[in-house]
JSON list of C-alpha atoms in Angstrom, two decimals:
[
{"chain": "A", "resi": 932, "resn": "UNK", "atom": "CA", "xyz": [112.65, 133.81, 88.43]},
{"chain": "A", "resi": 933, "resn": "UNK", "atom": "CA", "xyz": [113.57, 136.73, 86.22]},
{"chain": "A", "resi": 934, "resn": "UNK", "atom": "CA", "xyz": [110.78, 138.60, 84.50]},
{"chain": "A", "resi": 935, "resn": "UNK", "atom": "CA", "xyz": [112.02, 137.73, 80.99]},
{"chain": "A", "resi": 936, "resn": "UNK", "atom": "CA", "xyz": [112.13, 133.99, 81.81]},
{"chain": "A", "resi": 937, "resn": "UNK", "atom": "CA", "xyz": [108.57, 133.78, 83.10]},
{"chain": "A", "resi": 938, "resn": "UNK", "atom": "CA", "xyz": [106.20, 132.01, 80.72]},
{"chain": "A", "resi": 939, "resn": "UNK", "atom": "CA", "xyz": [103.76, 134.35, 79.08]},
{"chain": "A", "resi": 940, "resn": "UNK", "atom": "CA", "xyz": [100.27, 132.90, 79.49]},
{"chain": "A", "resi": 941, "resn": "UNK", "atom": "CA", "xyz": [97.85, 134.20, 76.92]},
{"chain": "A", "resi": 942, "resn": "UNK", "atom": "CA", "xyz": [94.10, 134.37, 77.25]},
{"chain": "A", "resi": 943, "resn": "UNK", "atom": "CA", "xyz": [92.30, 131.43, 75.68]},
{"chain": "A", "resi": 944, "resn": "UNK", "atom": "CA", "xyz": [91.01, 132.13, 72.23]},
{"chain": "A", "resi": 945, "resn": "UNK", "atom": "CA", "xyz": [89.20, 128.85, 71.68]},
{"chain": "A", "resi": 946, "resn": "UNK", "atom": "CA", "xyz": [85.99, 127.98, 73.52]},
{"chain": "A", "resi": 947, "resn": "UNK", "atom": "CA", "xyz": [87.25, 129.19, 76.90]},
{"chain": "A", "resi": 948, "resn": "UNK", "atom": "CA", "xyz": [89.73, 126.35, 77.29]},
{"chain": "A", "resi": 949, "resn": "UNK", "atom": "CA", "xyz": [92.80, 127.02, 79.37]},
{"chain": "A", "resi": 950, "resn": "UNK", "atom": "CA", "xyz": [95.66, 127.01, 76.89]},
{"chain": "A", "resi": 951, "resn": "UNK", "atom": "CA", "xyz": [99.16, 125.79, 77.49]},
{"chain": "A", "resi": 952, "resn": "UNK", "atom": "CA", "xyz": [100.50, 128.48, 75.25]},
{"chain": "A", "resi": 953, "resn": "UNK", "atom": "CA", "xyz": [103.90, 129.57, 76.44]},
{"chain": "A", "resi": 954, "resn": "UNK", "atom": "CA", "xyz": [106.37, 131.77, 74.61]},
{"chain": "A", "resi": 955, "resn": "UNK", "atom": "CA", "xyz": [106.33, 129.46, 71.60]},
{"chain": "A", "resi": 956, "resn": "UNK", "atom": "CA", "xyz": [102.59, 130.05, 71.00]},
{"chain": "A", "resi": 957, "resn": "UNK", "atom": "CA", "xyz": [101.89, 126.34, 70.66]},
{"chain": "A", "resi": 958, "resn": "UNK", "atom": "CA", "xyz": [98.15, 125.75, 70.20]},
{"chain": "A", "resi": 959, "resn": "UNK", "atom": "CA", "xyz": [98.04, 123.01, 72.83]},
{"chain": "A", "resi": 960, "resn": "UNK", "atom": "CA", "xyz": [94.99, 122.54, 75.04]},
{"chain": "A", "resi": 961, "resn": "UNK", "atom": "CA", "xyz": [94.10, 120.24, 77.92]},
{"chain": "A", "resi": 962, "resn": "UNK", "atom": "CA", "xyz": [90.74, 118.57, 78.42]},
{"chain": "A", "resi": 963, "resn": "UNK", "atom": "CA", "xyz": [89.25, 115.48, 79.93]},
{"chain": "A", "resi": 964, "resn": "UNK", "atom": "CA", "xyz": [89.66, 112.38, 77.71]},
{"chain": "A", "resi": 965, "resn": "UNK", "atom": "CA", "xyz": [87.23, 112.05, 74.80]},
{"chain": "A", "resi": 966, "resn": "UNK", "atom": "CA", "xyz": [86.35, 115.72, 75.40]},
{"chain": "A", "resi": 967, "resn": "UNK", "atom": "CA", "xyz": [84.25, 114.70, 78.40]},
{"chain": "A", "resi": 968, "resn": "UNK", "atom": "CA", "xyz": [82.38, 117.74, 79.69]},
{"chain": "A", "resi": 969, "resn": "UNK", "atom": "CA", "xyz": [82.88, 119.84, 76.54]},
{"chain": "A", "resi": 970, "resn": "UNK", "atom": "CA", "xyz": [79.45, 121.13, 75.56]},
{"chain": "A", "resi": 971, "resn": "UNK", "atom": "CA", "xyz": [80.39, 122.34, 72.09]},
{"chain": "A", "resi": 972, "resn": "UNK", "atom": "CA", "xyz": [79.06, 119.73, 69.64]},
{"chain": "A", "resi": 973, "resn": "UNK", "atom": "CA", "xyz": [81.32, 121.09, 66.91]},
{"chain": "A", "resi": 974, "resn": "UNK", "atom": "CA", "xyz": [84.36, 119.86, 68.83]},
{"chain": "A", "resi": 975, "resn": "UNK", "atom": "CA", "xyz": [82.98, 116.52, 69.97]},
{"chain": "A", "resi": 976, "resn": "UNK", "atom": "CA", "xyz": [81.50, 115.54, 66.61]},
{"chain": "A", "resi": 977, "resn": "UNK", "atom": "CA", "xyz": [84.54, 116.55, 64.55]},
{"chain": "A", "resi": 978, "resn": "UNK", "atom": "CA", "xyz": [86.51, 113.50, 65.70]},
{"chain": "A", "resi": 979, "resn": "UNK", "atom": "CA", "xyz": [85.15, 110.00, 65.11]},
{"chain": "A", "resi": 980, "resn": "UNK", "atom": "CA", "xyz": [85.14, 107.34, 67.81]},
{"chain": "A", "resi": 981, "resn": "UNK", "atom": "CA", "xyz": [84.72, 109.58, 70.82]},
{"chain": "A", "resi": 982, "resn": "UNK", "atom": "CA", "xyz": [82.49, 108.21, 73.56]},
{"chain": "A", "resi": 983, "resn": "UNK", "atom": "CA", "xyz": [82.75, 110.46, 76.61]},
{"chain": "A", "resi": 984, "resn": "UNK", "atom": "CA", "xyz": [81.83, 108.54, 79.75]},
{"chain": "A", "resi": 985, "resn": "UNK", "atom": "CA", "xyz": [81.91, 109.89, 83.30]},
{"chain": "A", "resi": 986, "resn": "UNK", "atom": "CA", "xyz": [83.18, 106.62, 84.80]},
{"chain": "A", "resi": 987, "resn": "UNK", "atom": "CA", "xyz": [86.07, 106.33, 82.33]},
{"chain": "A", "resi": 988, "resn": "UNK", "atom": "CA", "xyz": [87.06, 109.93, 81.68]},
{"chain": "A", "resi": 989, "resn": "UNK", "atom": "CA", "xyz": [86.43, 112.09, 84.76]},
{"chain": "A", "resi": 990, "resn": "UNK", "atom": "CA", "xyz": [89.13, 113.13, 87.20]},
{"chain": "A", "resi": 991, "resn": "UNK", "atom": "CA", "xyz": [88.21, 112.56, 90.84]},
{"chain": "A", "resi": 992, "resn": "UNK", "atom": "CA", "xyz": [89.67, 112.56, 94.33]},
{"chain": "A", "resi": 993, "resn": "UNK", "atom": "CA", "xyz": [88.13, 110.82, 97.36]},
{"chain": "A", "resi": 994, "resn": "UNK", "atom": "CA", "xyz": [89.39, 112.21, 100.67]},
{"chain": "A", "resi": 995, "resn": "UNK", "atom": "CA", "xyz": [88.81, 110.91, 104.20]},
{"chain": "A", "resi": 996, "resn": "UNK", "atom": "CA", "xyz": [86.92, 113.76, 105.88]},
{"chain": "A", "resi": 997, "resn": "UNK", "atom": "CA", "xyz": [88.54, 113.83, 109.31]},
{"chain": "A", "resi": 998, "resn": "UNK", "atom": "CA", "xyz": [92.18, 113.19, 108.39]},
{"chain": "A", "resi": 999, "resn": "UNK", "atom": "CA", "xyz": [92.31, 114.65, 104.89]},
{"chain": "A", "resi": 1000, "resn": "UNK", "atom": "CA", "xyz": [93.99, 111.49, 103.58]},
{"chain": "A", "resi": 1001, "resn": "UNK", "atom": "CA", "xyz": [93.36, 110.73, 99.90]},
{"chain": "A", "resi": 1002, "resn": "UNK", "atom": "CA", "xyz": [91.67, 107.34, 99.71]},
{"chain": "A", "resi": 1003, "resn": "UNK", "atom": "CA", "xyz": [91.25, 107.07, 95.95]},
{"chain": "A", "resi": 1004, "resn": "UNK", "atom": "CA", "xyz": [92.64, 109.30, 93.21]},
{"chain": "A", "resi": 1005, "resn": "UNK", "atom": "CA", "xyz": [92.21, 109.19, 89.46]},
{"chain": "A", "resi": 1006, "resn": "UNK", "atom": "CA", "xyz": [93.59, 111.95, 87.21]},
{"chain": "A", "resi": 1007, "resn": "UNK", "atom": "CA", "xyz": [92.71, 111.80, 83.54]},
{"chain": "A", "resi": 1008, "resn": "UNK", "atom": "CA", "xyz": [93.96, 114.41, 81.10]},
{"chain": "A", "resi": 1009, "resn": "UNK", "atom": "CA", "xyz": [93.92, 114.64, 77.32]},
{"chain": "A", "resi": 1010, "resn": "UNK", "atom": "CA", "xyz": [96.41, 116.69, 75.33]},
{"chain": "A", "resi": 1011, "resn": "UNK", "atom": "CA", "xyz": [94.86, 118.34, 72.27]},
{"chain": "A", "resi": 1012, "resn": "UNK", "atom": "CA", "xyz": [96.28, 120.24, 69.35]},
{"chain": "A", "resi": 1013, "resn": "UNK", "atom": "CA", "xyz": [94.31, 123.00, 67.67]},
{"chain": "A", "resi": 1014, "resn": "UNK", "atom": "CA", "xyz": [94.79, 122.62, 63.93]},
{"chain": "A", "resi": 1015, "resn": "UNK", "atom": "CA", "xyz": [93.72, 125.63, 61.90]},
{"chain": "A", "resi": 1016, "resn": "UNK", "atom": "CA", "xyz": [92.89, 125.15, 58.24]},
{"chain": "A", "resi": 1017, "resn": "UNK", "atom": "CA", "xyz": [95.66, 126.29, 55.96]},
{"chain": "A", "resi": 1018, "resn": "UNK", "atom": "CA", "xyz": [96.20, 126.20, 52.23]},
{"chain": "A", "resi": 1019, "resn": "UNK", "atom": "CA", "xyz": [99.81, 125.07, 52.59]},
{"chain": "A", "resi": 1020, "resn": "UNK", "atom": "CA", "xyz": [101.23, 121.55, 52.45]},
{"chain": "A", "resi": 1021, "resn": "UNK", "atom": "CA", "xyz": [99.64, 118.65, 54.27]},
{"chain": "A", "resi": 1022, "resn": "UNK", "atom": "CA", "xyz": [97.48, 120.85, 56.50]},
{"chain": "A", "resi": 1023, "resn": "UNK", "atom": "CA", "xyz": [95.27, 121.88, 53.57]},
{"chain": "A", "resi": 1024, "resn": "UNK", "atom": "CA", "xyz": [93.56, 118.46, 53.94]},
{"chain": "A", "resi": 1025, "resn": "UNK", "atom": "CA", "xyz": [92.58, 119.21, 57.53]},
{"chain": "A", "resi": 1026, "resn": "UNK", "atom": "CA", "xyz": [89.68, 121.41, 58.53]},
{"chain": "A", "resi": 1027, "resn": "UNK", "atom": "CA", "xyz": [89.98, 123.63, 61.59]},
{"chain": "A", "resi": 1028, "resn": "UNK", "atom": "CA", "xyz": [89.75, 121.08, 64.38]},
{"chain": "A", "resi": 1029, "resn": "UNK", "atom": "CA", "xyz": [90.87, 120.32, 67.91]},
{"chain": "A", "resi": 1030, "resn": "UNK", "atom": "CA", "xyz": [92.85, 117.15, 67.39]},
{"chain": "A", "resi": 1031, "resn": "UNK", "atom": "CA", "xyz": [93.28, 114.82, 70.39]},
{"chain": "A", "resi": 1032, "resn": "UNK", "atom": "CA", "xyz": [96.89, 113.66, 70.59]},
{"chain": "A", "resi": 1033, "resn": "UNK", "atom": "CA", "xyz": [97.13, 111.55, 73.74]},
{"chain": "A", "resi": 1034, "resn": "UNK", "atom": "CA", "xyz": [95.36, 111.07, 77.02]},
{"chain": "A", "resi": 1035, "resn": "UNK", "atom": "CA", "xyz": [96.97, 110.01, 80.24]},
{"chain": "A", "resi": 1036, "resn": "UNK", "atom": "CA", "xyz": [95.46, 108.35, 83.28]},
{"chain": "A", "resi": 1037, "resn": "UNK", "atom": "CA", "xyz": [97.22, 108.12, 86.61]},
{"chain": "A", "resi": 1038, "resn": "UNK", "atom": "CA", "xyz": [96.00, 107.33, 90.07]},
{"chain": "A", "resi": 1039, "resn": "UNK", "atom": "CA", "xyz": [95.67, 105.03, 93.01]},
{"chain": "A", "resi": 1040, "resn": "UNK", "atom": "CA", "xyz": [92.59, 102.90, 93.46]},
{"chain": "A", "resi": 1041, "resn": "UNK", "atom": "CA", "xyz": [93.16, 101.01, 96.69]},
{"chain": "A", "resi": 1042, "resn": "UNK", "atom": "CA", "xyz": [95.35, 101.71, 99.65]},
{"chain": "A", "resi": 1043, "resn": "UNK", "atom": "CA", "xyz": [97.28, 98.83, 101.22]},
{"chain": "A", "resi": 1044, "resn": "UNK", "atom": "CA", "xyz": [95.56, 97.05, 104.11]},
{"chain": "A", "resi": 1045, "resn": "UNK", "atom": "CA", "xyz": [98.00, 98.34, 106.73]},
{"chain": "A", "resi": 1046, "resn": "UNK", "atom": "CA", "xyz": [97.25, 101.97, 105.77]},
{"chain": "A", "resi": 1047, "resn": "UNK", "atom": "CA", "xyz": [93.51, 101.31, 105.87]},
{"chain": "A", "resi": 1048, "resn": "UNK", "atom": "CA", "xyz": [93.94, 99.87, 109.38]},
{"chain": "A", "resi": 1049, "resn": "UNK", "atom": "CA", "xyz": [95.88, 102.95, 110.51]},
{"chain": "A", "resi": 1050, "resn": "UNK", "atom": "CA", "xyz": [93.20, 105.24, 109.09]},
{"chain": "A", "resi": 1051, "resn": "UNK", "atom": "CA", "xyz": [90.50, 103.21, 110.85]},
{"chain": "A", "resi": 1052, "resn": "UNK", "atom": "CA", "xyz": [92.39, 103.33, 114.14]},
{"chain": "A", "resi": 1053, "resn": "UNK", "atom": "CA", "xyz": [93.05, 107.05, 113.82]},
{"chain": "A", "resi": 1054, "resn": "UNK", "atom": "CA", "xyz": [89.41, 107.85, 113.15]},
{"chain": "A", "resi": 1055, "resn": "UNK", "atom": "CA", "xyz": [87.82, 105.51, 115.71]},
{"chain": "A", "resi": 1056, "resn": "UNK", "atom": "CA", "xyz": [90.30, 105.97, 118.54]},
{"chain": "A", "resi": 1057, "resn": "UNK", "atom": "CA", "xyz": [90.26, 109.74, 118.14]},
{"chain": "A", "resi": 1058, "resn": "UNK", "atom": "CA", "xyz": [86.77, 109.80, 119.66]},
{"chain": "A", "resi": 1059, "resn": "UNK", "atom": "CA", "xyz": [88.18, 108.32, 122.87]},
{"chain": "A", "resi": 1060, "resn": "UNK", "atom": "CA", "xyz": [91.78, 109.44, 122.91]},
{"chain": "A", "resi": 1061, "resn": "UNK", "atom": "CA", "xyz": [91.29, 113.15, 122.29]},
{"chain": "A", "resi": 1062, "resn": "UNK", "atom": "CA", "xyz": [88.98, 113.72, 125.30]},
{"chain": "A", "resi": 1063, "resn": "UNK", "atom": "CA", "xyz": [91.10, 111.41, 127.49]},
{"chain": "A", "resi": 1064, "resn": "UNK", "atom": "CA", "xyz": [94.27, 113.25, 126.52]},
{"chain": "A", "resi": 1065, "resn": "UNK", "atom": "CA", "xyz": [92.64, 116.68, 126.91]},
{"chain": "A", "resi": 1066, "resn": "UNK", "atom": "CA", "xyz": [91.11, 116.10, 130.32]},
{"chain": "A", "resi": 1067, "resn": "UNK", "atom": "CA", "xyz": [94.04, 113.94, 131.42]},
{"chain": "A", "resi": 1068, "resn": "UNK", "atom": "CA", "xyz": [96.52, 116.75, 130.83]},
{"chain": "A", "resi": 1069, "resn": "UNK", "atom": "CA", "xyz": [94.25, 119.19, 132.68]},
{"chain": "A", "resi": 1070, "resn": "UNK", "atom": "CA", "xyz": [94.03, 116.84, 135.69]},
{"chain": "A", "resi": 1071, "resn": "UNK", "atom": "CA", "xyz": [97.76, 116.11, 135.55]},
{"chain": "A", "resi": 1072, "resn": "UNK", "atom": "CA", "xyz": [98.56, 119.83, 135.37]},
{"chain": "A", "resi": 1073, "resn": "UNK", "atom": "CA", "xyz": [96.28, 120.54, 138.34]},
{"chain": "A", "resi": 1074, "resn": "UNK", "atom": "CA", "xyz": [97.93, 117.70, 140.29]},
{"chain": "A", "resi": 1075, "resn": "UNK", "atom": "CA", "xyz": [101.42, 119.09, 139.68]},
{"chain": "A", "resi": 1076, "resn": "UNK", "atom": "CA", "xyz": [100.21, 122.58, 140.56]},
{"chain": "A", "resi": 1077, "resn": "UNK", "atom": "CA", "xyz": [98.90, 121.30, 143.91]},
{"chain": "A", "resi": 1078, "resn": "UNK", "atom": "CA", "xyz": [102.21, 119.50, 144.51]},
{"chain": "A", "resi": 1079, "resn": "UNK", "atom": "CA", "xyz": [104.09, 122.73, 143.78]},
{"chain": "A", "resi": 1080, "resn": "UNK", "atom": "CA", "xyz": [101.95, 124.66, 146.29]},
{"chain": "A", "resi": 1081, "resn": "UNK", "atom": "CA", "xyz": [102.42, 121.95, 148.92]},
{"chain": "A", "resi": 1082, "resn": "UNK", "atom": "CA", "xyz": [106.18, 121.96, 148.33]},
{"chain": "A", "resi": 1083, "resn": "UNK", "atom": "CA", "xyz": [106.34, 125.75, 148.55]},
{"chain": "A", "resi": 1084, "resn": "UNK", "atom": "CA", "xyz": [104.26, 125.76, 151.74]},
{"chain": "A", "resi": 1085, "resn": "UNK", "atom": "CA", "xyz": [106.46, 123.12, 153.40]},
{"chain": "A", "resi": 1086, "resn": "UNK", "atom": "CA", "xyz": [109.55, 125.02, 152.38]},
{"chain": "A", "resi": 1087, "resn": "UNK", "atom": "CA", "xyz": [108.23, 128.20, 153.98]},
{"chain": "A", "resi": 1088, "resn": "UNK", "atom": "CA", "xyz": [107.11, 126.36, 157.16]},
{"chain": "A", "resi": 1089, "resn": "UNK", "atom": "CA", "xyz": [110.43, 124.54, 157.59]},
{"chain": "A", "resi": 1090, "resn": "UNK", "atom": "CA", "xyz": [112.35, 127.76, 157.02]},
{"chain": "A", "resi": 1091, "resn": "UNK", "atom": "CA", "xyz": [110.40, 129.58, 159.78]},
{"chain": "A", "resi": 1092, "resn": "UNK", "atom": "CA", "xyz": [110.97, 126.70, 162.22]},
{"chain": "A", "resi": 1093, "resn": "UNK", "atom": "CA", "xyz": [114.73, 126.84, 161.59]},
{"chain": "A", "resi": 1094, "resn": "UNK", "atom": "CA", "xyz": [114.79, 130.61, 162.09]},
{"chain": "A", "resi": 1095, "resn": "UNK", "atom": "CA", "xyz": [112.82, 130.45, 165.37]},
{"chain": "A", "resi": 1096, "resn": "UNK", "atom": "CA", "xyz": [115.18, 127.88, 166.93]}
]
């Protein structure tokens, strides 16, 4: 990507929120829905009808510890617009406010039964299969090594017998 085409990310200027301000300087901010987790009362009380709730508005990811497989995922994001008070046009009616535009929720709650069975098999059988495979390959390697030595010894013995005759 060329240097002039890279988006210019500016430092947040509003309550330490990460802005999505690109080259167009759009005052767009992301948050959890209903401003969940925002500690500034000025923001949360400026908009009526907000009821932040951890169960409904938090993003989370449950991962199976041994395999790293996501078991349950829920991503919740709210897009907000920072409106600054102005004395021009329609915006003169608005105070300076962070205005929630839309919030989106996406995720997967339950895995299909066949995937759950595979995860169960992978986690329970790994206790048995990993040691069996590890020690089995060591024993098998030792067995083939012994066979190689026996074959080399026989080859040397038979060669000497042929030379002596």
